[in-house]
Short mmCIF file of C-alpha atoms in Angstrom, two decimals:
data_model
loop_
_atom_site.label_atom_id
_atom_site.label_comp_id
_atom_site.label_asym_id
_atom_site.label_seq_id
_atom_site.Cartn_x
_atom_site.Cartn_y
_atom_site.Cartn_z
CA UNK A 38 11.29 11.43 -2.98
CA UNK A 39 12.32 8.22 -4.73
CA UNK A 40 10.48 7.75 -8.01
CA UNK A 41 9.51 4.25 -9.14
CA UNK A 42 8.87 3.65 -12.83
CA UNK A 43 7.04 0.48 -13.80
CA UNK A 44 7.06 -0.92 -17.32
CA UNK A 45 5.14 -1.74 -19.29
CA UNK A 46 2.02 0.07 -18.13
CA UNK A 47 -0.15 -2.54 -19.87
CA UNK A 48 0.79 -6.14 -20.58
CA UNK A 49 -1.53 -8.20 -22.80
CA UNK A 50 -1.07 -11.86 -22.00
CA UNK A 51 -2.73 -15.27 -22.18
CA UNK A 52 -3.29 -17.97 -19.59
CA UNK A 53 -0.14 -20.05 -19.33
CA UNK A 54 2.20 -17.28 -20.44
CA UNK A 55 5.37 -16.46 -18.55
CA UNK A 56 5.23 -12.71 -17.85
CA UNK A 57 7.85 -10.39 -16.47
CA UNK A 58 7.60 -6.72 -15.65
CA UNK A 59 9.99 -4.17 -14.30
CA UNK A 60 10.22 -1.56 -11.57
CA UNK A 61 13.05 0.98 -11.76
CA UNK A 62 14.00 3.26 -8.88
CA UNK A 63 15.36 6.76 -9.33
CA UNK A 64 18.12 5.93 -6.85
CA UNK A 65 19.45 2.82 -5.19
CA UNK A 66 17.15 1.20 -2.66
CA UNK A 67 19.13 -1.98 -1.92
CA UNK A 68 16.47 -4.71 -1.62
CA UNK A 69 13.87 -2.56 0.12
CA UNK A 70 11.11 -3.29 -2.36
CA UNK A 71 7.67 -4.85 -2.09
CA UNK A 72 5.19 -6.00 -4.71
CA UNK A 73 1.40 -5.91 -4.50
CA UNK A 74 -1.44 -7.20 -6.66
CA UNK A 75 -4.66 -5.22 -6.94
CA UNK A 76 -7.96 -6.17 -8.54
CA UNK A 77 -10.68 -3.63 -9.34
CA UNK A 78 -12.56 -2.41 -6.28
CA UNK A 79 -10.25 -4.31 -3.90
CA UNK A 80 -7.40 -3.39 -1.63
CA UNK A 81 -3.86 -4.25 -2.70
CA UNK A 82 -2.73 -7.74 -1.81
CA UNK A 83 0.80 -8.18 -0.49
CA UNK A 84 2.94 -10.55 -2.57
CA UNK A 85 6.66 -10.03 -2.02
CA UNK A 86 8.99 -8.08 0.28
CA UNK A 87 12.76 -7.64 0.34
CA UNK A 88 12.56 -7.81 -3.47
CA UNK A 89 12.36 -11.61 -3.55
CA UNK A 90 10.80 -12.99 -0.36
CA UNK A 91 7.39 -14.48 -1.05
CA UNK A 92 4.66 -13.75 1.47
CA UNK A 93 3.16 -16.89 2.98
CA UNK A 94 0.27 -18.26 0.93
CA UNK A 95 1.35 -16.60 -2.32
CA UNK A 96 1.66 -19.18 -5.11
CA UNK A 97 5.17 -20.18 -6.07
CA UNK A 98 4.58 -19.13 -9.68
CA UNK A 99 5.27 -15.59 -8.45
CA UNK A 100 8.90 -14.59 -8.03
CA UNK A 101 10.78 -11.35 -7.58
CA UNK A 102 14.35 -10.38 -8.18
CA UNK A 103 16.68 -7.40 -8.30
CA UNK A 104 18.50 -4.96 -6.09
CA UNK A 105 19.71 -1.40 -6.29
CA UNK A 106 17.62 0.32 -8.95
CA UNK A 107 16.15 -2.45 -11.10
CA UNK A 108 13.65 -5.06 -10.02
CA UNK A 109 11.44 -7.59 -11.74
CA UNK A 110 8.31 -9.55 -10.90
CA UNK A 111 7.77 -12.77 -12.84
CA UNK A 112 4.71 -14.97 -13.06
CA UNK A 113 5.90 -18.29 -14.45
CA UNK A 114 2.55 -19.50 -15.79
CA UNK A 115 -0.24 -16.94 -15.77
CA UNK A 116 -3.49 -18.14 -14.24
CA UNK A 117 -6.96 -16.61 -14.74
CA UNK A 118 -6.90 -15.12 -11.24
CA UNK A 119 -3.62 -13.29 -11.97
CA UNK A 120 -5.19 -10.72 -14.30
CA UNK A 121 -4.78 -7.61 -12.17
CA UNK A 122 -2.63 -4.55 -11.68
CA UNK A 123 0.74 -4.97 -9.98
CA UNK A 124 2.47 -2.24 -7.99
CA UNK A 125 5.95 -1.96 -6.57
CA UNK A 126 6.68 0.03 -3.39
CA UNK A 127 10.05 1.19 -2.10
CA UNK A 128 10.68 0.98 1.63
CA UNK A 129 14.25 2.30 1.71
CA UNK A 130 13.55 6.01 2.18
CA UNK A 131 10.70 8.01 3.64
CA UNK A 132 8.26 8.80 2.20
CA UNK A 133 7.51 5.31 0.95
CA UNK A 134 6.47 5.55 -2.69
CA UNK A 135 4.74 3.37 -5.27
CA UNK A 136 5.17 2.83 -8.95
CA UNK A 137 2.39 3.63 -11.37
CA UNK A 138 1.47 -0.02 -11.85
CA UNK A 139 1.49 -2.66 -14.59
CA UNK A 140 -1.93 -3.91 -15.66
CA UNK A 141 -1.90 -7.51 -16.87
CA UNK A 142 -4.83 -7.93 -19.21
CA UNK A 143 -6.20 -10.65 -21.45
CA UNK A 144 -4.66 -10.65 -24.90
CA UNK B 23 -6.66 -14.13 11.13
CA UNK B 24 -6.05 -10.42 11.57
CA UNK B 25 -8.60 -8.13 9.92
CA UNK B 26 -8.68 -4.37 9.50
CA UNK B 27 -11.73 -2.20 8.84
CA UNK B 28 -11.83 1.49 8.04
CA UNK B 29 -14.74 3.62 9.18
CA UNK B 30 -15.70 7.26 8.85
CA UNK B 31 -17.75 9.71 6.80
CA UNK B 32 -17.88 9.17 3.07
CA UNK B 33 -18.39 12.87 2.41
CA UNK B 34 -16.42 15.78 3.84
CA UNK B 35 -16.88 19.47 3.05
CA UNK B 36 -13.95 21.49 1.70
CA UNK B 37 -11.80 23.10 4.42
CA UNK B 38 -13.10 20.65 7.05
CA UNK B 39 -11.31 17.71 8.69
CA UNK B 40 -11.36 14.15 7.38
CA UNK B 41 -11.41 11.67 10.25
CA UNK B 42 -11.06 7.92 9.83
CA UNK B 43 -10.68 5.05 12.26
CA UNK B 44 -9.16 1.66 11.57
CA UNK B 45 -10.33 -1.16 13.84
CA UNK B 46 -8.00 -4.14 14.17
CA UNK B 47 -9.50 -7.56 14.91
CA UNK B 48 -7.76 -10.77 16.02
CA UNK B 49 -4.41 -9.12 16.70
CA UNK B 50 -2.82 -6.65 19.04
CA UNK B 51 -1.42 -3.29 17.97
CA UNK B 52 1.81 -4.12 19.79
CA UNK B 53 4.94 -4.67 17.78
CA UNK B 54 3.70 -3.32 14.48
CA UNK B 55 3.59 -0.15 12.45
CA UNK B 56 0.09 0.81 11.34
CA UNK B 57 -0.19 2.59 8.03
CA UNK B 58 -2.58 4.77 6.09
CA UNK B 59 -2.65 4.97 2.31
CA UNK B 60 -4.91 6.58 -0.23
CA UNK B 61 -5.54 5.94 -3.89
CA UNK B 62 -6.99 8.21 -6.52
CA UNK B 63 -6.97 8.13 -10.33
CA UNK B 64 -4.88 11.32 -10.35
CA UNK B 65 -2.18 10.42 -7.82
CA UNK B 66 -2.25 6.64 -7.78
CA UNK B 67 -1.29 4.87 -4.56
CA UNK B 68 0.08 7.24 -1.93
CA UNK B 69 1.59 6.49 1.48
CA UNK B 70 0.14 8.94 4.00
CA UNK B 71 2.18 7.76 6.96
CA UNK B 72 2.45 5.21 9.70
CA UNK B 73 2.34 5.06 13.45
CA UNK B 74 4.06 2.60 15.74
CA UNK B 75 2.13 0.96 18.56
CA UNK B 76 3.86 3.30 21.04
CA UNK B 77 2.47 6.36 19.25
CA UNK B 78 5.55 7.41 17.30
CA UNK B 79 4.41 8.52 13.85
CA UNK B 80 5.99 9.42 10.54
CA UNK B 81 4.11 11.27 7.85
CA UNK B 82 4.52 11.94 4.16
CA UNK B 83 6.12 15.42 3.98
CA UNK B 84 3.61 16.38 1.29
CA UNK B 85 0.82 16.02 3.88
CA UNK B 86 2.68 16.46 7.15
CA UNK B 87 1.29 19.89 8.00
CA UNK B 88 -2.28 18.56 7.81
CA UNK B 89 -2.00 14.98 9.14
CA UNK B 90 -2.27 13.51 12.59
CA UNK B 91 -2.34 9.83 13.52
CA UNK B 92 -3.13 8.31 16.88
CA UNK B 93 -3.32 4.83 18.39
CA UNK B 94 -5.88 3.69 20.94
CA UNK B 95 -4.63 0.41 22.33
CA UNK B 96 -7.63 0.04 24.65
CA UNK B 97 -9.95 -0.13 21.65
CA UNK B 98 -7.43 -1.78 19.30
CA UNK B 99 -7.85 1.10 16.89
CA UNK B 100 -5.75 3.70 15.19
CA UNK B 101 -6.92 6.86 13.51
CA UNK B 102 -6.19 9.41 10.82
CA UNK B 103 -7.10 13.07 10.77
CA UNK B 104 -6.48 15.23 7.72
CA UNK B 105 -7.30 18.90 8.09
CA UNK B 106 -8.24 21.61 5.59
CA UNK B 107 -9.29 19.13 2.91
CA UNK B 108 -9.82 20.03 -0.73
CA UNK B 109 -11.15 18.11 -3.70
CA UNK B 110 -7.62 16.78 -4.23
CA UNK B 111 -8.04 14.74 -1.03
CA UNK B 112 -10.91 12.75 -2.52
CA UNK B 113 -9.72 9.15 -2.69
CA UNK B 114 -10.14 5.63 -1.40
CA UNK B 115 -8.40 5.48 1.97
CA UNK B 116 -6.85 2.26 3.24
CA UNK B 117 -5.40 1.26 6.58
CA UNK B 118 -2.85 -1.53 6.79
CA UNK B 119 -0.48 -3.39 9.11
CA UNK B 120 3.27 -3.04 8.53
CA UNK B 121 5.47 -5.54 10.37
CA UNK B 122 8.99 -4.28 11.11
CA UNK B 123 10.37 -7.69 10.17
CA UNK B 124 8.98 -7.26 6.63
CA UNK B 125 10.75 -3.95 6.08
CA UNK B 126 7.46 -2.20 7.02
CA UNK B 127 5.76 -3.43 3.88
CA UNK B 128 2.01 -3.66 4.44
CA UNK B 129 0.97 -7.28 4.71
CA UNK B 130 -2.69 -6.92 5.72
CA UNK B 131 -5.02 -4.22 4.41
CA UNK B 132 -8.51 -3.06 5.18
CA UNK B 133 -11.03 -3.11 2.33
CA UNK B 134 -10.81 0.68 1.94
CA UNK B 135 -13.29 3.48 2.33
CA UNK B 136 -14.14 6.03 -0.32
CA UNK B 137 -14.04 9.65 0.81
CA UNK B 138 -15.33 12.47 -1.35
CA UNK B 139 -14.61 16.11 -0.61
CA UNK B 140 -17.49 18.22 -1.82
CA UNK B 141 -19.81 20.95 -0.63
#
């Protein structure tokens, strides 16, 4: 199985900050990567697929980049509703796998 | 707007079968993959498998010997059965839609249903 390692696990931040976090794959997955946002007690919310394609309705402050084994998710100006846990998922090989998540919390 | 809703028992006894149904509203099953996931503090988010609208299914090898998924197009539902459950199968279970044109990423999710395995 392809392992996804997300860093950092916890990211203290303030409203208005530009935040970036990373997802590293144990082998190359081209651009077959998705990002999700999850808030406590809720289902994951789909943000990005193909590493950088924003799902309709997702604010433009979210952006994704990368290919191969290293990917990033950036929030250009953190808003109060963005405090959540973010997961990456690889879709290149079965079984699809997720990273362990990055929790963005209030500094 | 498409909506998904999981349903099934919240408590299953060890060694028995976990059965869940996902009902899809405001969309057809045709043309999509339909996925099941689970999430627990121990294992995090885990892809259980997905099934295409024509009934072709792919499962996570770690669960393949115990999993079966079916689609019921007449009821606009798809289902998950997991046999011989243990406490390690306790989790929140989610169903989701996975469009082929989005690399089978899951764009719409149900709210999830918590399943505990206990006697």
